[in-house]
Amino acid sequence: MRFAAAILLSLLFIPSARAQLPTVDPANQYRLIGPADRSDSRCIGQSETPLCAVETLLACFARRDAELCRIVWSGGEGVSGFLAKLQSSRYWWSYRIAAAELSGAGEALIAVAGRMCGLQTAEPDCFTTPAPPTSYRLRQVDGRWQVVDWQSPPGQHPAAH
């Protein structure tokens, strides 16, 4: 009986988790993160879905906002030092979802192809070639998604594309 209940619960979880995953963007479709009033995302600062968690982390990097990192990054306790090592200027970030998949119960992987579009002092110029995708690994904890880690191609950093 317990086995049947476990299977039923796992089957119920998979569709809802899969429904939370973003769709892959076409190669020429990009989203934009900049100042709070000029971002395409409507869920920055939230972590109810894997995409919201990734967009919140990207906004943390682009805006140099440590509080956004702490909301979604499991390593966020050292975020102030992390951000201090990055370029000091805030910038526009253009990105597309290159891949999204579940990697286990309560875990997901989202690959983001991004490009830095200039400092936030002017309108963004996003005609640069995107960097190879960075993969973000997420885990659901207490109903909220957390970025566990990310992996960029060699020589790349997600906040410096």
Tab-separated table of N, CA, C and O in Angstrom, residues 32-97:
chain	number	residue	atom	x	y	z
A	32	LEU	N	15.006	40.701	-21.410
A	32	LEU	CA	15.892	41.757	-20.949
A	32	LEU	C	15.731	41.980	-19.449
A	32	LEU	O	14.611	42.003	-18.937
A	33	ILE	N	16.848	42.125	-18.772
A	33	ILE	CA	16.864	42.527	-17.363
A	33	ILE	C	17.720	43.779	-17.268
A	33	ILE	O	18.840	43.811	-17.778
A	34	GLY	N	17.169	44.781	-16.638
A	34	GLY	CA	17.886	46.026	-16.384
A	34	GLY	C	17.402	46.586	-15.071
A	34	GLY	O	17.152	45.841	-14.128
A	35	PRO	N	17.213	47.895	-15.012
A	35	PRO	CA	16.645	48.489	-13.793
A	35	PRO	C	15.264	47.878	-13.522
A	35	PRO	O	14.624	47.337	-14.423
A	36	ALA	N	14.800	48.011	-12.310
A	36	ALA	CA	13.533	47.376	-11.906
A	36	ALA	C	12.366	47.736	-12.813
A	36	ALA	O	11.494	46.907	-13.061
A	37	ASP	N	12.344	48.951	-13.342
A	37	ASP	CA	11.211	49.363	-14.181
A	37	ASP	C	11.384	49.016	-15.655
A	37	ASP	O	10.519	49.317	-16.465
A	38	ARG	N	12.492	48.356	-16.026
A	38	ARG	CA	12.752	48.061	-17.435
A	38	ARG	C	13.127	46.601	-17.675
A	38	ARG	O	13.922	46.306	-18.538
A	39	SER	N	12.557	45.686	-16.940
A	39	SER	CA	12.855	44.273	-17.119
A	39	SER	C	11.643	43.538	-17.658
A	39	SER	O	10.511	43.865	-17.300
A	40	ASP	N	11.902	42.550	-18.522
A	40	ASP	CA	10.801	41.752	-19.067
A	40	ASP	C	10.178	40.831	-18.020
A	40	ASP	O	8.993	40.543	-18.077
A	41	SER	N	10.975	40.360	-17.073
A	41	SER	CA	10.467	39.450	-16.053
A	41	SER	C	9.519	40.182	-15.113
A	41	SER	O	9.767	41.315	-14.720
A	42	ARG	N	8.463	39.487	-14.739
A	42	ARG	CA	7.512	40.035	-13.767
A	42	ARG	C	7.610	39.297	-12.431
A	42	ARG	O	6.760	39.481	-11.570
A	43	CYS	N	8.645	38.472	-12.264
A	43	CYS	CA	8.736	37.713	-11.012
A	43	CYS	C	10.107	37.818	-10.349
A	43	CYS	O	10.442	37.001	-9.500
A	44	ILE	N	10.891	38.835	-10.687
A	44	ILE	CA	12.171	39.040	-10.021
A	44	ILE	C	11.902	39.320	-8.549
A	44	ILE	O	11.032	40.114	-8.205
A	45	GLY	N	12.640	38.640	-7.698
A	45	GLY	CA	12.440	38.754	-6.254
A	45	GLY	C	11.563	37.656	-5.692
A	45	GLY	O	11.333	37.586	-4.498
A	46	GLN	N	11.105	36.770	-6.565
A	46	GLN	CA	10.264	35.651	-6.153
A	46	GLN	C	10.978	34.353	-6.496
A	46	GLN	O	11.861	34.329	-7.344
A	47	SER	N	10.562	33.278	-5.861
A	47	SER	CA	11.219	31.996	-6.151
A	47	SER	C	10.222	30.847	-6.195
A	47	SER	O	10.559	29.723	-5.878
A	48	GLU	N	9.007	31.119	-6.625
A	48	GLU	CA	7.983	30.074	-6.686
A	48	GLU	C	8.161	29.147	-7.872
A	48	GLU	O	7.617	28.052	-7.884
A	49	THR	N	8.894	29.574	-8.900
A	49	THR	CA	9.157	28.718	-10.058
A	49	THR	C	10.661	28.722	-10.333
A	49	THR	O	11.367	29.660	-9.943
A	50	PRO	N	11.153	27.717	-11.039
A	50	PRO	CA	12.577	27.712	-11.393
A	50	PRO	C	12.985	28.943	-12.205
A	50	PRO	O	14.041	29.526	-11.962
A	51	LEU	N	12.150	29.364	-13.164
A	51	LEU	CA	12.491	30.530	-13.977
A	51	LEU	C	12.579	31.792	-13.119
A	51	LEU	O	13.506	32.590	-13.287
A	52	CYS	N	11.646	31.991	-12.209
A	52	CYS	CA	11.698	33.172	-11.340
A	52	CYS	C	12.977	33.179	-10.515
A	52	CYS	O	13.590	34.232	-10.314
A	53	ALA	N	13.397	32.017	-10.039
A	53	ALA	CA	14.631	31.936	-9.254
A	53	ALA	C	15.835	32.320	-10.111
A	53	ALA	O	16.695	33.093	-9.681
A	54	VAL	N	15.913	31.808	-11.336
A	54	VAL	CA	17.040	32.131	-12.221
A	54	VAL	C	17.001	33.609	-12.593
A	54	VAL	O	18.029	34.298	-12.551
A	55	GLU	N	15.830	34.131	-12.945
A	55	GLU	CA	15.741	35.549	-13.298
A	55	GLU	C	16.096	36.447	-12.112
A	55	GLU	O	16.700	37.505	-12.287
A	56	THR	N	15.761	36.028	-10.914
A	56	THR	CA	16.128	36.797	-9.726
A	56	THR	C	17.637	36.815	-9.552
A	56	THR	O	18.225	37.857	-9.244
A	57	LEU	N	18.290	35.676	-9.775
A	57	LEU	CA	19.750	35.634	-9.660
A	57	LEU	C	20.400	36.486	-10.748
A	57	LEU	O	21.340	37.241	-10.475
A	58	LEU	N	19.896	36.416	-11.975
A	58	LEU	CA	20.440	37.244	-13.048
A	58	LEU	C	20.263	38.736	-12.731
A	58	LEU	O	21.157	39.545	-12.993
A	59	ALA	N	19.121	39.092	-12.159
A	59	ALA	CA	18.893	40.483	-11.774
A	59	ALA	C	19.835	40.899	-10.647
A	59	ALA	O	20.316	42.032	-10.625
A	60	CYS	N	20.126	39.984	-9.740
A	60	CYS	CA	21.097	40.270	-8.682
A	60	CYS	C	22.429	40.667	-9.293
A	60	CYS	O	23.040	41.668	-8.900
A	61	PHE	N	22.893	39.893	-10.270
A	61	PHE	CA	24.177	40.192	-10.918
A	61	PHE	C	24.101	41.516	-11.683
A	61	PHE	O	24.970	42.364	-11.553
A	62	ALA	N	23.054	41.680	-12.503
A	62	ALA	CA	22.946	42.868	-13.354
A	62	ALA	C	22.785	44.146	-12.532
A	62	ALA	O	23.327	45.185	-12.887
A	63	ARG	N	22.041	44.059	-11.436
A	63	ARG	CA	21.763	45.248	-10.617
A	63	ARG	C	22.728	45.400	-9.442
A	63	ARG	O	22.654	46.391	-8.720
A	64	ARG	N	23.555	44.371	-9.213
A	64	ARG	CA	24.456	44.358	-8.054
A	64	ARG	C	23.659	44.504	-6.761
A	64	ARG	O	23.988	45.261	-5.871
A	65	ASP	N	22.580	43.712	-6.672
A	65	ASP	CA	21.649	43.769	-5.548
A	65	ASP	C	21.771	42.483	-4.735
A	65	ASP	O	21.181	41.457	-5.069
A	66	ALA	N	22.531	42.536	-3.661
A	66	ALA	CA	22.806	41.358	-2.839
A	66	ALA	C	21.530	40.742	-2.265
A	66	ALA	O	21.450	39.516	-2.115
A	67	GLU	N	20.536	41.549	-1.971
A	67	GLU	CA	19.308	41.007	-1.398
A	67	GLU	C	18.610	40.056	-2.382
A	67	GLU	O	18.064	39.037	-1.985
A	68	LEU	N	18.636	40.373	-3.670
A	68	LEU	CA	18.043	39.469	-4.655
A	68	LEU	C	18.766	38.132	-4.656
A	68	LEU	O	18.142	37.075	-4.745
A	69	CYS	N	20.079	38.148	-4.547
A	69	CYS	CA	20.839	36.897	-4.497
A	69	CYS	C	20.441	36.061	-3.288
A	69	CYS	O	20.271	34.850	-3.385
A	70	ARG	N	20.304	36.700	-2.144
A	70	ARG	CA	19.979	35.966	-0.915
A	70	ARG	C	18.628	35.272	-1.001
A	70	ARG	O	18.419	34.247	-0.365
A	71	ILE	N	17.714	35.805	-1.793
A	71	ILE	CA	16.382	35.207	-1.918
A	71	ILE	C	16.458	33.840	-2.580
A	71	ILE	O	15.738	32.920	-2.195
A	72	VAL	N	17.362	33.667	-3.567
A	72	VAL	CA	17.318	32.463	-4.401
A	72	VAL	C	18.614	31.669	-4.472
A	72	VAL	O	18.636	30.594	-5.057
A	73	TRP	N	19.679	32.162	-3.909
A	73	TRP	CA	20.969	31.486	-4.053
A	73	TRP	C	21.351	30.849	-2.734
A	73	TRP	O	21.481	31.539	-1.718
A	74	SER	N	21.553	29.541	-2.735
A	74	SER	CA	21.890	28.840	-1.501
A	74	SER	C	23.242	29.291	-0.945
A	74	SER	O	23.499	29.136	0.233
A	75	GLY	N	24.103	29.879	-1.773
A	75	GLY	CA	25.381	30.411	-1.307
A	75	GLY	C	25.310	31.897	-1.023
A	75	GLY	O	26.339	32.564	-0.934
A	76	GLY	N	24.113	32.424	-0.868
A	76	GLY	CA	23.900	33.855	-0.750
A	76	GLY	C	24.456	34.520	0.488
A	76	GLY	O	24.563	35.735	0.535
A	77	GLU	N	24.863	33.724	1.496
A	77	GLU	CA	25.381	34.366	2.699
A	77	GLU	C	26.684	35.109	2.437
A	77	GLU	O	27.008	36.069	3.100
A	78	GLY	N	27.446	34.700	1.448
A	78	GLY	CA	28.688	35.387	1.111
A	78	GLY	C	28.561	36.271	-0.119
A	78	GLY	O	29.550	36.599	-0.752
A	79	VAL	N	27.342	36.667	-0.448
A	79	VAL	CA	27.080	37.354	-1.709
A	79	VAL	C	27.719	38.737	-1.784
A	79	VAL	O	28.139	39.164	-2.851
A	80	SER	N	27.817	39.461	-0.681
A	80	SER	CA	28.398	40.803	-0.739
A	80	SER	C	29.836	40.745	-1.219
A	80	SER	O	30.253	41.530	-2.072
A	81	GLY	N	30.611	39.801	-0.691
A	81	GLY	CA	31.991	39.631	-1.146
A	81	GLY	C	32.051	39.170	-2.591
A	81	GLY	O	32.904	39.603	-3.354
A	82	PHE	N	31.121	38.299	-2.974
A	82	PHE	CA	31.059	37.811	-4.347
A	82	PHE	C	30.805	38.966	-5.309
A	82	PHE	O	31.493	39.117	-6.314
A	83	LEU	N	29.818	39.799	-4.997
A	83	LEU	CA	29.486	40.921	-5.876
A	83	LEU	C	30.614	41.945	-5.921
A	83	LEU	O	30.839	42.576	-6.948
A	84	ALA	N	31.323	42.112	-4.812
A	84	ALA	CA	32.429	43.080	-4.778
A	84	ALA	C	33.549	42.679	-5.740
A	84	ALA	O	34.261	43.540	-6.263
A	85	LYS	N	33.690	41.381	-6.019
A	85	LYS	CA	34.732	40.911	-6.940
A	85	LYS	C	34.356	41.137	-8.401
A	85	LYS	O	35.212	41.091	-9.275
A	86	LEU	N	33.074	41.359	-8.666
A	86	LEU	CA	32.614	41.579	-10.035
A	86	LEU	C	32.830	43.035	-10.417
A	86	LEU	O	33.156	43.874	-9.590
A	87	GLN	N	32.621	43.330	-11.688
A	87	GLN	CA	32.677	44.726	-12.127
A	87	GLN	C	31.710	45.536	-11.264
A	87	GLN	O	30.646	45.058	-10.903
A	88	SER	N	32.080	46.748	-10.954
A	88	SER	CA	31.264	47.531	-10.028
A	88	SER	C	30.019	48.124	-10.668
A	88	SER	O	29.090	48.490	-9.970
A	89	SER	N	29.971	48.255	-11.968
A	89	SER	CA	28.847	48.921	-12.632
A	89	SER	C	27.660	47.992	-12.830
A	89	SER	O	27.813	46.797	-13.065
A	90	ARG	N	26.492	48.570	-12.789
A	90	ARG	CA	25.269	47.834	-13.112
A	90	ARG	C	25.133	47.812	-14.629
A	90	ARG	O	25.557	48.731	-15.303
A	91	TYR	N	24.512	46.735	-15.158
A	91	TYR	CA	24.438	46.600	-16.611
A	91	TYR	C	23.125	45.980	-17.052
A	91	TYR	O	22.394	45.415	-16.248
A	92	TRP	N	22.829	46.121	-18.326
A	92	TRP	CA	21.688	45.460	-18.959
A	92	TRP	C	22.097	44.036	-19.300
A	92	TRP	O	23.216	43.793	-19.733
A	93	TRP	N	21.185	43.115	-19.146
A	93	TRP	CA	21.451	41.705	-19.407
A	93	TRP	C	20.356	41.191	-20.327
A	93	TRP	O	19.172	41.319	-20.039
A	94	SER	N	20.733	40.621	-21.447
A	94	SER	CA	19.799	40.036	-22.398
A	94	SER	C	20.046	38.532	-22.402
A	94	SER	O	21.193	38.091	-22.399
A	95	TYR	N	18.999	37.740	-22.408
A	95	TYR	CA	19.167	36.287	-22.286
A	95	TYR	C	17.987	35.567	-22.921
A	95	TYR	O	16.922	36.141	-23.138
A	96	ARG	N	18.243	34.316	-23.215
A	96	ARG	CA	17.163	33.445	-23.670
A	96	ARG	C	17.318	32.098	-22.983
A	96	ARG	O	18.429	31.695	-22.611
A	97	ILE	N	16.218	31.395	-22.801
A	97	ILE	CA	16.241	30.065	-22.206
A	97	ILE	C	16.652	29.098	-23.315
A	97	ILE	O	15.945	28.940	-24.310
